[in-house]
CSV table of C-alpha atoms and ligand atoms in Angstrom, one decimal:
chain,number,residue,atom,x,y,z
A,202,UNK,CA,30.0,57.4,76.9
A,203,UNK,CA,29.3,58.1,80.5
A,204,UNK,CA,31.6,59.5,83.1
A,205,UNK,CA,34.4,60.6,80.8
A,206,UNK,CA,34.7,64.0,82.4
A,207,UNK,CA,34.5,62.7,85.9
A,208,UNK,CA,37.0,59.8,85.2
A,209,UNK,CA,39.5,62.3,83.8
A,210,UNK,CA,39.0,64.7,86.7
A,211,UNK,CA,39.6,61.9,89.2
A,212,UNK,CA,42.7,60.5,87.5
A,213,UNK,CA,44.3,63.6,85.8
A,214,UNK,CA,47.2,63.9,88.2
A,215,UNK,CA,48.2,60.3,87.5
A,216,UNK,CA,47.7,60.7,83.8
A,217,UNK,CA,50.2,63.6,83.9
A,218,UNK,CA,52.7,61.8,86.1
A,219,UNK,CA,52.7,58.8,83.9
A,220,UNK,CA,53.3,60.9,80.8
A,221,UNK,CA,56.0,62.8,82.6
A,222,UNK,CA,57.8,59.5,83.5
A,223,UNK,CA,57.6,58.5,79.8
A,224,UNK,CA,59.1,61.8,78.7
A,225,UNK,CA,62.1,61.4,81.0
A,226,UNK,CA,63.4,58.6,78.8
A,227,UNK,CA,65.5,60.1,75.9
A,228,UNK,CA,64.2,57.9,73.1
A,229,UNK,CA,66.2,59.6,70.3
A,230,UNK,CA,66.0,57.3,67.4
A,231,UNK,CA,68.5,59.2,65.3
A,232,UNK,CA,71.4,58.8,67.7
A,233,UNK,CA,72.8,55.4,68.4
A,234,UNK,CA,74.1,56.5,71.8
A,235,UNK,CA,70.5,56.4,73.0
A,236,UNK,CA,69.8,52.9,72.0
A,237,UNK,CA,69.1,51.6,75.5
A,238,UNK,CA,66.7,54.4,76.2
A,239,UNK,CA,64.8,53.8,73.0
A,240,UNK,CA,64.4,50.1,73.9
A,241,UNK,CA,63.5,51.1,77.5
A,242,UNK,CA,60.7,53.3,76.1
A,243,UNK,CA,59.3,50.4,74.0
A,244,UNK,CA,59.1,48.3,77.2
A,245,UNK,CA,57.4,51.1,79.1
A,246,UNK,CA,54.8,51.4,76.3
A,247,UNK,CA,54.3,47.6,76.4
A,248,UNK,CA,53.7,47.7,80.2
A,249,UNK,CA,51.3,50.6,79.9
A,250,UNK,CA,49.2,48.8,77.2
A,251,UNK,CA,49.1,45.7,79.4
A,252,UNK,CA,47.9,47.7,82.4
A,253,UNK,CA,45.0,49.2,80.4
A,254,UNK,CA,43.6,45.8,79.5
A,255,UNK,CA,44.9,44.8,76.1
A,256,UNK,CA,44.9,41.0,75.7
A,257,UNK,CA,47.9,40.5,73.5
A,258,UNK,CA,50.8,42.8,73.9
A,259,UNK,CA,54.0,42.1,72.0
A,260,UNK,CA,57.3,43.7,71.3
A,261,UNK,CA,58.1,42.9,67.7
A,262,UNK,CA,61.8,43.0,66.8
A,263,UNK,CA,62.8,44.6,63.6
A,264,UNK,CA,66.2,45.3,62.0
A,265,UNK,CA,66.0,48.6,63.9
A,266,UNK,CA,63.9,49.6,66.8
A,267,UNK,CA,61.0,47.4,67.9
A,268,UNK,CA,57.3,47.9,67.2
A,269,UNK,CA,54.9,47.6,70.2
A,270,UNK,CA,51.8,45.8,69.1
A,271,UNK,CA,48.7,45.2,71.2
A,272,UNK,CA,45.1,44.3,70.7
A,273,UNK,CA,41.8,43.7,72.4
A,274,UNK,CA,39.3,41.9,70.3
A,275,UNK,CA,35.9,41.8,72.0
A,276,UNK,CA,33.7,40.6,69.1
A,277,UNK,CA,34.7,39.7,65.5
A,278,UNK,CA,31.5,41.2,64.2
A,279,UNK,CA,32.3,44.7,65.5
A,280,UNK,CA,34.6,47.2,63.8
A,281,UNK,CA,38.3,47.3,64.5
A,282,UNK,CA,40.2,50.6,65.1
A,283,UNK,CA,44.0,50.5,64.5
A,284,UNK,CA,45.8,53.1,66.5
A,285,UNK,CA,49.3,54.2,65.3
A,286,UNK,CA,51.8,56.4,67.0
A,287,UNK,CA,55.5,56.7,67.7
A,288,UNK,CA,57.6,56.5,70.9
A,289,UNK,CA,60.8,57.9,69.4
A,290,UNK,CA,61.6,61.6,69.5
A,291,UNK,CA,63.8,64.1,67.6
A,292,UNK,CA,67.3,65.0,69.0
A,293,UNK,CA,66.9,68.0,71.3
A,294,UNK,CA,69.7,70.1,69.7
A,295,UNK,CA,70.5,72.9,70.1
A,296,UNK,CA,70.4,72.1,73.7
A,297,UNK,CA,71.5,75.5,75.0
A,298,UNK,CA,68.3,77.1,73.6
A,299,UNK,CA,66.1,75.1,76.0
A,300,UNK,CA,64.8,77.0,79.1
A,301,UNK,CA,64.7,73.7,81.0
A,302,UNK,CA,66.4,70.4,80.2
A,303,UNK,CA,64.6,68.5,77.4
A,304,UNK,CA,64.3,65.2,79.4
A,305,UNK,CA,63.4,66.8,82.7
A,306,UNK,CA,59.7,67.7,82.1
A,307,UNK,CA,58.2,70.7,83.8
A,308,UNK,CA,54.8,72.2,83.6
A,309,UNK,CA,54.6,76.0,82.9
A,310,UNK,CA,51.9,78.3,81.8
A,311,UNK,CA,52.1,80.0,78.4
A,312,UNK,CA,49.9,82.5,76.5
A,313,UNK,CA,48.4,79.7,74.4
A,314,UNK,CA,48.2,77.3,77.4
A,315,UNK,CA,46.9,79.2,80.5
A,316,UNK,CA,46.3,75.9,82.2
A,317,UNK,CA,49.9,74.9,81.7
A,318,UNK,CA,51.9,72.9,79.2
A,319,UNK,CA,54.4,70.1,79.7
A,320,UNK,CA,57.8,71.1,78.4
A,321,UNK,CA,59.9,68.2,77.2
A,322,UNK,CA,61.2,66.7,73.9
A,323,UNK,CA,58.4,64.5,72.6
A,324,UNK,CA,55.7,66.1,74.8
A,325,UNK,CA,53.6,66.8,71.7
A,326,UNK,CA,55.5,64.8,69.0
A,327,UNK,CA,54.5,62.2,69.7
A,328,UNK,CA,54.6,60.7,73.2
A,329,UNK,CA,52.0,63.0,74.7
A,330,UNK,CA,49.6,62.5,71.8
A,331,UNK,CA,50.2,58.7,71.6
A,332,UNK,CA,49.7,58.3,75.3
A,333,UNK,CA,46.3,60.0,75.1
A,334,UNK,CA,45.2,56.8,73.3
A,335,UNK,CA,46.5,54.6,76.1
A,336,UNK,CA,44.6,56.6,78.7
A,337,UNK,CA,41.5,56.7,76.6
A,338,UNK,CA,41.7,52.9,76.4
A,339,UNK,CA,42.1,52.8,80.2
A,340,UNK,CA,38.9,54.8,80.6
A,341,UNK,CA,37.0,52.5,78.2
A,342,UNK,CA,38.1,49.2,79.8
A,343,UNK,CA,37.9,50.5,83.4
A,344,UNK,CA,34.3,51.6,82.9
A,345,UNK,CA,33.3,48.7,80.6
A,346,UNK,CA,32.6,50.9,77.7
A,347,UNK,CA,34.9,49.7,75.0
A,348,UNK,CA,32.5,49.6,72.0
A,349,UNK,CA,34.6,47.8,69.4
A,350,UNK,CA,37.9,46.0,68.8
A,351,UNK,CA,41.2,47.9,69.0
A,352,UNK,CA,44.7,47.3,67.8
A,353,UNK,CA,47.7,49.4,68.7
A,354,UNK,CA,50.9,49.7,66.7
A,355,UNK,CA,53.5,52.1,68.2
A,356,UNK,CA,56.8,52.4,66.5
A,357,UNK,CA,60.2,53.7,67.4
A,358,UNK,CA,61.5,54.9,64.1
A,359,UNK,CA,59.1,57.5,62.8
A,360,UNK,CA,61.5,60.4,63.1
A,361,UNK,CA,64.1,58.5,61.0
A,362,UNK,CA,61.8,57.4,58.2
A,363,UNK,CA,59.9,54.3,59.4
A,364,UNK,CA,61.9,52.0,57.1
A,365,UNK,CA,61.3,48.9,59.3
A,366,UNK,CA,57.6,49.6,59.9
A,367,UNK,CA,57.0,49.4,56.2
A,368,UNK,CA,58.3,45.8,56.2
A,369,UNK,CA,56.3,45.0,59.3
A,370,UNK,CA,53.1,46.2,57.8
A,371,UNK,CA,53.6,44.4,54.5
A,372,UNK,CA,54.3,41.1,56.4
A,373,UNK,CA,51.4,41.4,58.8
A,374,UNK,CA,48.5,42.6,56.7
A,375,UNK,CA,46.1,40.0,58.2
A,376,UNK,CA,47.1,40.8,61.8
A,377,UNK,CA,46.7,44.5,61.2
A,378,UNK,CA,43.4,44.2,59.4
A,379,UNK,CA,41.2,47.1,60.5
A,380,UNK,CA,38.3,49.3,59.5
A,381,UNK,CA,39.9,52.6,60.2
A,382,UNK,CA,43.4,53.9,61.3
A,383,UNK,CA,43.5,56.5,64.0
A,384,UNK,CA,46.5,58.7,64.6
A,385,UNK,CA,47.2,61.7,66.9
A,386,UNK,CA,50.5,63.0,65.5
A,387,UNK,CA,49.4,66.3,63.9
A,388,UNK,CA,47.9,69.6,65.1
A,389,UNK,CA,44.8,71.7,65.2
A,390,UNK,CA,44.2,75.4,64.5
A,391,UNK,CA,43.6,76.6,68.0
A,392,UNK,CA,42.1,75.4,71.3
A,393,UNK,CA,38.9,77.2,70.4
A,394,UNK,CA,39.1,76.3,66.7
A,395,UNK,CA,39.2,72.5,66.5
A,396,UNK,CA,40.2,71.0,63.2
A,397,UNK,CA,40.8,67.6,61.8
A,398,UNK,CA,43.9,67.0,59.5
A,399,UNK,CA,42.8,65.8,56.1
A,400,UNK,CA,46.1,65.9,54.3
A,401,UNK,CA,49.8,65.3,54.8
A,402,UNK,CA,52.5,66.3,52.4
A,403,UNK,CA,54.9,63.8,50.9
A,404,UNK,CA,58.7,64.1,51.3
A,405,UNK,CA,61.9,63.6,49.3
A,406,UNK,CA,65.0,64.1,51.3
A,407,UNK,CA,68.4,64.2,49.6
A,408,UNK,CA,72.0,65.1,50.4
A,409,UNK,CA,74.3,66.8,47.9
A,410,UNK,CA,78.0,67.0,47.7
A,411,UNK,CA,80.0,69.3,45.4
A,412,UNK,CA,83.6,68.5,44.9
A,413,UNK,CA,86.2,70.9,43.3
A,414,UNK,CA,89.9,70.5,43.7
A,415,UNK,CA,91.3,67.4,45.3
A,416,UNK,CA,92.4,69.2,48.5
A,417,UNK,CA,91.7,72.4,50.4
A,418,UNK,CA,93.6,75.3,48.7
A,419,UNK,CA,95.1,78.6,49.7
A,420,UNK,CA,92.5,81.1,48.6
A,421,UNK,CA,95.1,83.6,47.6
A,422,UNK,CA,97.2,81.3,45.5
A,423,UNK,CA,94.3,79.6,43.8
A,424,UNK,CA,91.3,81.9,44.4
A,425,UNK,CA,89.7,83.1,41.1
A,426,UNK,CA,91.4,80.4,39.1
A,427,UNK,CA,89.5,77.2,40.2
A,428,UNK,CA,85.9,76.6,40.9
A,429,UNK,CA,85.1,77.1,44.6
A,430,UNK,CA,82.6,74.3,45.6
A,431,UNK,CA,80.9,76.5,48.2
A,432,UNK,CA,80.4,79.4,45.7
A,433,UNK,CA,79.1,76.9,43.1
A,434,UNK,CA,76.8,75.0,45.5
A,435,UNK,CA,75.1,78.1,46.8
A,436,UNK,CA,74.7,79.3,43.2
A,437,UNK,CA,73.2,76.0,42.2
A,438,UNK,CA,70.8,76.0,45.2
A,439,UNK,CA,69.8,79.6,44.4
A,440,UNK,CA,68.8,78.5,40.9
A,441,UNK,CA,66.3,75.9,42.2
A,442,UNK,CA,63.7,78.7,42.6
A,443,UNK,CA,62.8,81.3,40.0
A,444,UNK,CA,61.8,84.9,40.7
A,445,UNK,CA,58.3,83.8,41.5
A,446,UNK,CA,59.6,81.2,43.9
A,447,UNK,CA,58.4,78.4,41.6
A,448,UNK,CA,60.7,75.4,41.7
A,449,UNK,CA,62.7,75.2,38.5
A,450,UNK,CA,63.4,71.5,38.3
A,451,UNK,CA,61.9,70.3,35.0
A,452,UNK,CA,58.8,68.1,35.5
A,453,UNK,CA,58.6,68.9,39.2
A,454,UNK,CA,55.0,70.2,38.9
A,455,UNK,CA,53.7,67.6,36.4
A,456,UNK,CA,51.4,65.8,38.8
A,457,UNK,CA,50.6,68.6,41.2
A,458,UNK,CA,46.9,68.8,41.6
A,459,UNK,CA,45.5,72.4,41.2
A,460,UNK,CA,42.7,72.9,43.6
A,461,UNK,CA,39.5,74.5,42.2
A,462,UNK,CA,38.6,78.1,43.1
A,463,UNK,CA,35.8,76.6,45.2
A,464,UNK,CA,38.2,74.4,47.2
A,465,UNK,CA,40.6,77.3,47.7
A,466,UNK,CA,37.7,79.5,48.9
A,467,UNK,CA,36.7,76.8,51.3
A,468,UNK,CA,40.3,76.6,52.7
A,469,UNK,CA,40.4,80.4,53.0
A,470,UNK,CA,37.6,80.3,55.5
A,471,UNK,CA,39.8,78.8,58.2
A,472,UNK,CA,40.6,81.5,60.7
A,473,UNK,CA,44.1,83.0,60.0
A,474,UNK,CA,45.7,86.3,60.9
A,475,UNK,CA,48.8,87.3,58.9
A,476,UNK,CA,49.9,89.8,61.5
A,477,UNK,CA,49.7,87.4,64.4
A,478,UNK,CA,51.5,84.8,62.2
A,479,UNK,CA,54.4,87.3,61.5
A,480,UNK,CA,54.5,88.5,65.1
A,481,UNK,CA,54.8,84.9,66.4
A,482,UNK,CA,57.9,84.4,64.2
A,483,UNK,CA,59.4,87.9,64.5
A,484,UNK,CA,59.4,88.3,60.8
A,485,UNK,CA,58.4,91.5,58.9
A,486,UNK,CA,57.1,89.7,55.8
A,487,UNK,CA,56.1,86.2,54.7
A,488,UNK,CA,57.8,84.7,51.7
A,489,UNK,CA,56.8,82.1,49.2
A,490,UNK,CA,55.4,81.0,45.9
A,491,UNK,CA,53.7,83.8,44.0
A,492,UNK,CA,49.9,83.4,43.6
A,493,UNK,CA,49.3,81.5,46.8
A,494,UNK,CA,48.3,82.4,50.3
A,495,UNK,CA,50.4,81.5,53.3
A,496,UNK,CA,48.1,78.6,54.2
A,497,UNK,CA,48.2,77.3,50.7
A,498,UNK,CA,51.9,77.6,50.5
A,499,UNK,CA,52.4,75.5,53.6
A,500,UNK,CA,49.8,72.8,52.7
A,501,UNK,CA,48.6,72.3,49.1
A,502,UNK,CA,51.8,73.4,47.4
A,503,UNK,CA,55.1,71.5,47.1
A,504,UNK,CA,58.3,73.2,48.4
A,505,UNK,CA,62.1,72.8,48.4
A,506,UNK,CA,64.2,73.8,51.4
A,507,UNK,CA,67.8,73.6,52.4
A,508,UNK,CA,67.9,72.0,55.9
A,509,UNK,CA,71.6,72.3,56.4
A,510,UNK,CA,74.7,73.5,54.5
A,511,UNK,CA,78.3,73.2,55.4
A,512,UNK,CA,81.9,73.2,54.1
A,513,UNK,CA,85.1,75.1,54.5
A,514,UNK,CA,86.2,76.9,57.6
A,515,UNK,CA,83.6,77.6,60.3
A,516,UNK,CA,85.9,77.8,63.3
A,517,UNK,CA,87.0,80.8,65.3
A,518,UNK,CA,88.6,83.7,63.5
A,519,UNK,CA,89.4,83.7,59.8
A,520,UNK,CA,91.2,81.1,57.6
A,521,UNK,CA,91.8,81.9,54.0
A,522,UNK,CA,90.9,78.7,52.2
A,523,UNK,CA,89.0,77.2,49.2
A,524,UNK,CA,87.4,74.0,50.4
A,525,UNK,CA,87.6,70.9,48.4
A,526,UNK,CA,84.0,70.0,49.1
A,527,UNK,CA,80.7,71.6,50.0
A,528,UNK,CA,77.5,69.9,51.2
A,529,UNK,CA,73.8,70.5,51.7
A,530,UNK,CA,70.8,68.6,52.9
A,531,UNK,CA,67.7,69.4,51.0
A,532,UNK,CA,64.1,68.4,51.6
A,533,UNK,CA,61.2,68.6,49.2
A,534,UNK,CA,57.7,68.6,50.6
A,535,UNK,CA,55.3,67.1,48.0
A,536,UNK,CA,51.6,67.0,47.4
A,537,UNK,CA,49.6,63.8,47.1
A,538,UNK,CA,49.9,62.9,43.4
A,539,UNK,CA,53.6,63.6,43.2
A,540,UNK,CA,55.6,60.3,43.3
A,541,UNK,CA,58.4,60.9,45.8
A,542,UNK,CA,60.8,58.4,44.1
A,543,UNK,CA,60.2,60.1,40.7
A,544,UNK,CA,60.8,63.5,42.3
A,545,UNK,CA,64.0,62.3,43.8
A,546,UNK,CA,65.1,61.2,40.3
A,547,UNK,CA,64.1,64.5,38.7
A,548,UNK,CA,66.1,66.3,41.4
A,549,UNK,CA,69.2,64.2,40.9
A,550,UNK,CA,69.2,64.5,37.1
A,551,UNK,CA,68.6,68.3,37.3
A,552,UNK,CA,71.2,68.9,40.0
A,553,UNK,CA,73.8,66.9,38.1
A,554,UNK,CA,72.9,68.7,34.9
A,555,UNK,CA,73.4,72.2,36.3
A,556,UNK,CA,76.8,71.5,37.7
A,557,UNK,CA,79.3,73.7,35.8
A,558,UNK,CA,82.7,72.3,34.5
A,559,UNK,CA,85.3,72.3,37.3
A,560,UNK,CA,83.2,70.5,39.9
A,561,UNK,CA,81.6,67.1,40.3
A,562,UNK,CA,78.3,66.6,42.0
A,563,UNK,CA,77.0,63.6,44.0
A,564,UNK,CA,73.3,63.3,45.0
A,565,UNK,CA,72.4,60.8,47.7
A,566,UNK,CA,68.7,60.2,48.4
A,567,UNK,CA,67.9,59.7,52.1
A,568,UNK,CA,64.3,58.8,52.6
A,569,UNK,CA,60.8,59.9,51.5
A,570,UNK,CA,57.2,59.1,51.3
A,571,UNK,CA,54.0,59.8,49.6
A,572,UNK,CA,51.5,62.5,50.6
A,573,UNK,CA,48.1,61.7,51.7
A,574,UNK,CA,44.5,63.1,51.6
A,575,UNK,CA,41.6,61.7,53.4
A,576,UNK,CA,38.0,62.3,52.3
A,577,UNK,CA,35.6,64.2,54.6
A,578,UNK,CA,32.6,62.0,53.8
A,579,UNK,CA,34.0,58.7,55.2
A,580,UNK,CA,32.5,57.0,58.2
A,581,UNK,CA,35.7,57.7,60.1
A,582,UNK,CA,35.7,61.5,59.3
A,583,UNK,CA,32.1,61.8,60.3
A,584,UNK,CA,32.7,59.9,63.6
A,585,UNK,CA,35.6,62.2,64.4
A,586,UNK,CA,33.6,65.3,63.6
A,587,UNK,CA,30.8,64.2,65.9
A,588,UNK,CA,33.3,63.4,68.7
A,589,UNK,CA,34.9,66.9,68.5
A,590,UNK,CA,31.4,68.4,68.3
A,591,UNK,CA,30.6,66.8,71.7
A,592,UNK,CA,33.9,67.8,73.4
A,593,UNK,CA,34.6,71.2,71.9
A,594,UNK,CA,31.1,72.3,71.3
A,595,UNK,CA,32.0,73.1,67.7
A,596,UNK,CA,32.2,71.4,64.3
A,597,UNK,CA,35.9,70.8,63.5
A,598,UNK,CA,37.3,72.4,60.3
A,599,UNK,CA,39.0,70.0,57.9
A,600,UNK,CA,42.5,71.2,57.3
A,601,UNK,CA,45.4,70.0,55.2
A,602,UNK,CA,48.7,70.0,57.0
A,603,UNK,CA,52.2,70.7,55.6
A,604,UNK,CA,53.9,68.1,57.7
A,605,UNK,CA,54.6,64.5,56.7
A,606,UNK,CA,53.9,61.1,58.1
A,607,UNK,CA,55.1,59.1,55.1
A,608,UNK,CA,53.9,55.7,56.4
A,609,UNK,CA,50.2,56.8,56.2
A,610,UNK,CA,50.1,56.4,52.4
A,611,UNK,CA,51.6,52.9,52.8
A,612,UNK,CA,48.9,52.0,55.4
A,613,UNK,CA,46.2,52.8,52.8
A,614,UNK,CA,48.0,50.9,50.1
A,615,UNK,CA,48.7,47.7,52.2
A,616,UNK,CA,45.8,47.7,54.6
A,617,UNK,CA,43.1,49.3,52.4
A,618,UNK,CA,41.7,51.5,55.1
A,619,UNK,CA,41.5,55.2,55.6
A,620,UNK,CA,43.4,57.1,58.2
A,621,UNK,CA,41.8,59.7,60.5
A,622,UNK,CA,44.3,62.3,61.8
A,623,UNK,CA,43.0,63.6,65.1
A,624,UNK,CA,45.8,65.9,66.3
A,625,UNK,CA,45.6,68.0,69.4
A,626,UNK,CA,48.9,69.9,69.2
A,627,UNK,CA,49.3,73.6,68.2
A,628,UNK,CA,51.8,74.9,65.7
A,629,UNK,CA,53.2,77.0,68.5
A,630,UNK,CA,54.0,73.9,70.5
A,631,UNK,CA,57.5,73.9,69.0
A,632,UNK,CA,57.8,70.3,67.9
A,633,UNK,CA,61.3,69.5,66.7
A,634,UNK,CA,62.5,72.8,68.2
A,635,UNK,CA,63.9,73.8,71.6
A,636,UNK,CA,61.2,74.1,74.3
A,637,UNK,CA,58.7,71.7,72.7
A,638,UNK,CA,55.6,71.5,74.9
A,639,UNK,CA,52.1,70.1,74.9
A,640,UNK,CA,49.1,71.8,76.6
A,641,UNK,CA,47.7,70.0,79.7
A,642,UNK,CA,44.3,71.0,78.5
A,643,UNK,CA,45.0,69.5,75.0
A,644,UNK,CA,46.3,66.3,76.5
A,645,UNK,CA,43.1,65.8,78.6
A,646,UNK,CA,40.9,67.0,75.7
A,647,UNK,CA,42.4,64.3,73.6
A,648,UNK,CA,41.7,61.7,76.2
A,649,UNK,CA,38.1,62.9,76.4
A,650,UNK,CA,37.5,63.0,72.6
A,651,UNK,CA,39.1,59.6,71.6
A,652,UNK,CA,36.5,57.4,73.3
A,653,UNK,CA,33.7,59.3,71.6
A,654,UNK,CA,35.4,58.6,68.2
A,655,UNK,CA,35.2,54.9,69.1
A,656,UNK,CA,31.6,55.2,70.0
A,657,UNK,CA,30.5,57.1,66.9
A,658,UNK,CA,32.6,55.0,64.6
A,659,UNK,CA,31.0,51.8,65.9
A,660,UNK,CA,27.5,53.3,65.7
A,661,UNK,CA,28.0,54.7,62.2
A,662,UNK,CA,29.5,51.5,60.9
A,663,UNK,CA,26.3,49.5,61.5
B,165,LIG,N1,54.3,64.3,63.7
B,165,LIG,C1,55.2,64.8,62.7
B,165,LIG,C2,54.5,65.2,61.4
B,165,LIG,C3,53.5,66.3,61.6
B,165,LIG,C4,53.5,67.3,62.6
B,165,LIG,C5,52.5,66.3,60.6
B,165,LIG,C6,52.6,68.3,62.6
B,165,LIG,C7,51.5,67.3,60.7
B,165,LIG,C8,51.6,68.3,61.7
B,165,LIG,C9,56.2,63.7,62.4
B,165,LIG,O1,56.8,63.1,63.6
B,165,LIG,C10,57.4,64.3,61.7
B,165,LIG,O2,58.1,65.0,62.2
B,165,LIG,N2,57.5,63.9,60.4
B,165,LIG,C11,58.7,64.3,59.6
B,165,LIG,C12,59.0,63.4,58.5
B,165,LIG,C13,59.7,62.2,59.0
B,165,LIG,C14,60.0,61.3,57.8
B,165,LIG,C15,61.0,62.5,59.7
B,165,LIG,C16,58.4,65.7,59.0
B,165,LIG,O3,57.3,66.0,58.7
B,165,LIG,O4,59.4,66.4,58.8
B,166,LIG,MN1,55.3,62.7,65.0
B,167,LIG,MN1,58.3,64.5,64.3
């Protein structure tokens, strides 16, 4: 691949301006108030794919937000890469914790990003990372170096569970046929420690409701004599972990794969400093399942976390009350062999079973998905590894991530191809949090590395 560096140097200002323009549109899929903006973003992605030389560019309507599909087929005998990404973003809340407005992107220097980082919701997850692929495509078509066929599938509902994408994939297996799926929607260890994500956790997300008396009660007149749903709910939640922080739901660990000592030793080689980790989060100790390291706890082990809890009086001052209801949202991160629907069932049965007399419990499943592991001896992994070797000057480390992209397991099931997760974000980029950002260096490095993946994948597929 000739001239990548010079092409990027020549066009980088425009590459940044285009991304900044995209980040200005608040494509929040979770909030219906932003529907127009989400749709506008899909149009903008469509235009950008047309501009970089895709032949077919379509906006496919779904029951929710549309999927932008594009392709360029240069020769049926050459391999086909399917690029997936998402143009929707998380809500920016809590908005008052942002140093600059979430949809008015600014570039600022940080410790981790001395060349500057773009601060905006979606900068890293996933507009910035998705757009690297559009600009990499621009480079390959503008310089006549596209080595294989390419398909793009960019959705607008990843942050809300990809329900309509699943249907789209099942109904279009022929159209989406490919030799490898390429995604940049994960992270890497550090800018000088490149890594390729080889695993994603699965997810089961549920909401629980505990109901006590039929109305809110005076806590003096009734307190002590009836079950308080908030007291009960917190007690039930506390019982979901034992003293070793193992999850106490019967059957929860049945299909959890135990890694061999050798695999764990391999994992432990990835650079990690516990003090730096604690400092970055302002915590005086880490916390988690006994017998596992921090990096194991957040990647190869399943977890259960309360994401939100509410009920009763939370306004100003004090109100003496026993609430009729208490609620919580609970997520379970799963490892590849755990079936998320089965885990949801186990949770529901257990949570209903542990409810004491005096309350009733309702468990409502939200969404979920299977975990994923990708082998490191596939053509795709080897091609990615060679590409990083060229642009970072180092062999990337395979690393399992704790995050989830539930649709990836379905891709493999329906399209029978492996996914390569080439993520360029850092854990400190604050995705889903206030002040999300994406390093300018990372953005350009991605644009530089992606065409090399195309090249090596095509060569190694012969
Ligand atoms: N891009 C993230 C997932 C991710 C981030 C994986 C970093 C690995 C490293 C994705 O957009 C996301 O946020 N996924 C959700 C699940 C989804 C169903 C809402 C998640 O992991 O919470
Ligand atoms: Mn994402
Ligand atoms: Mn996300």
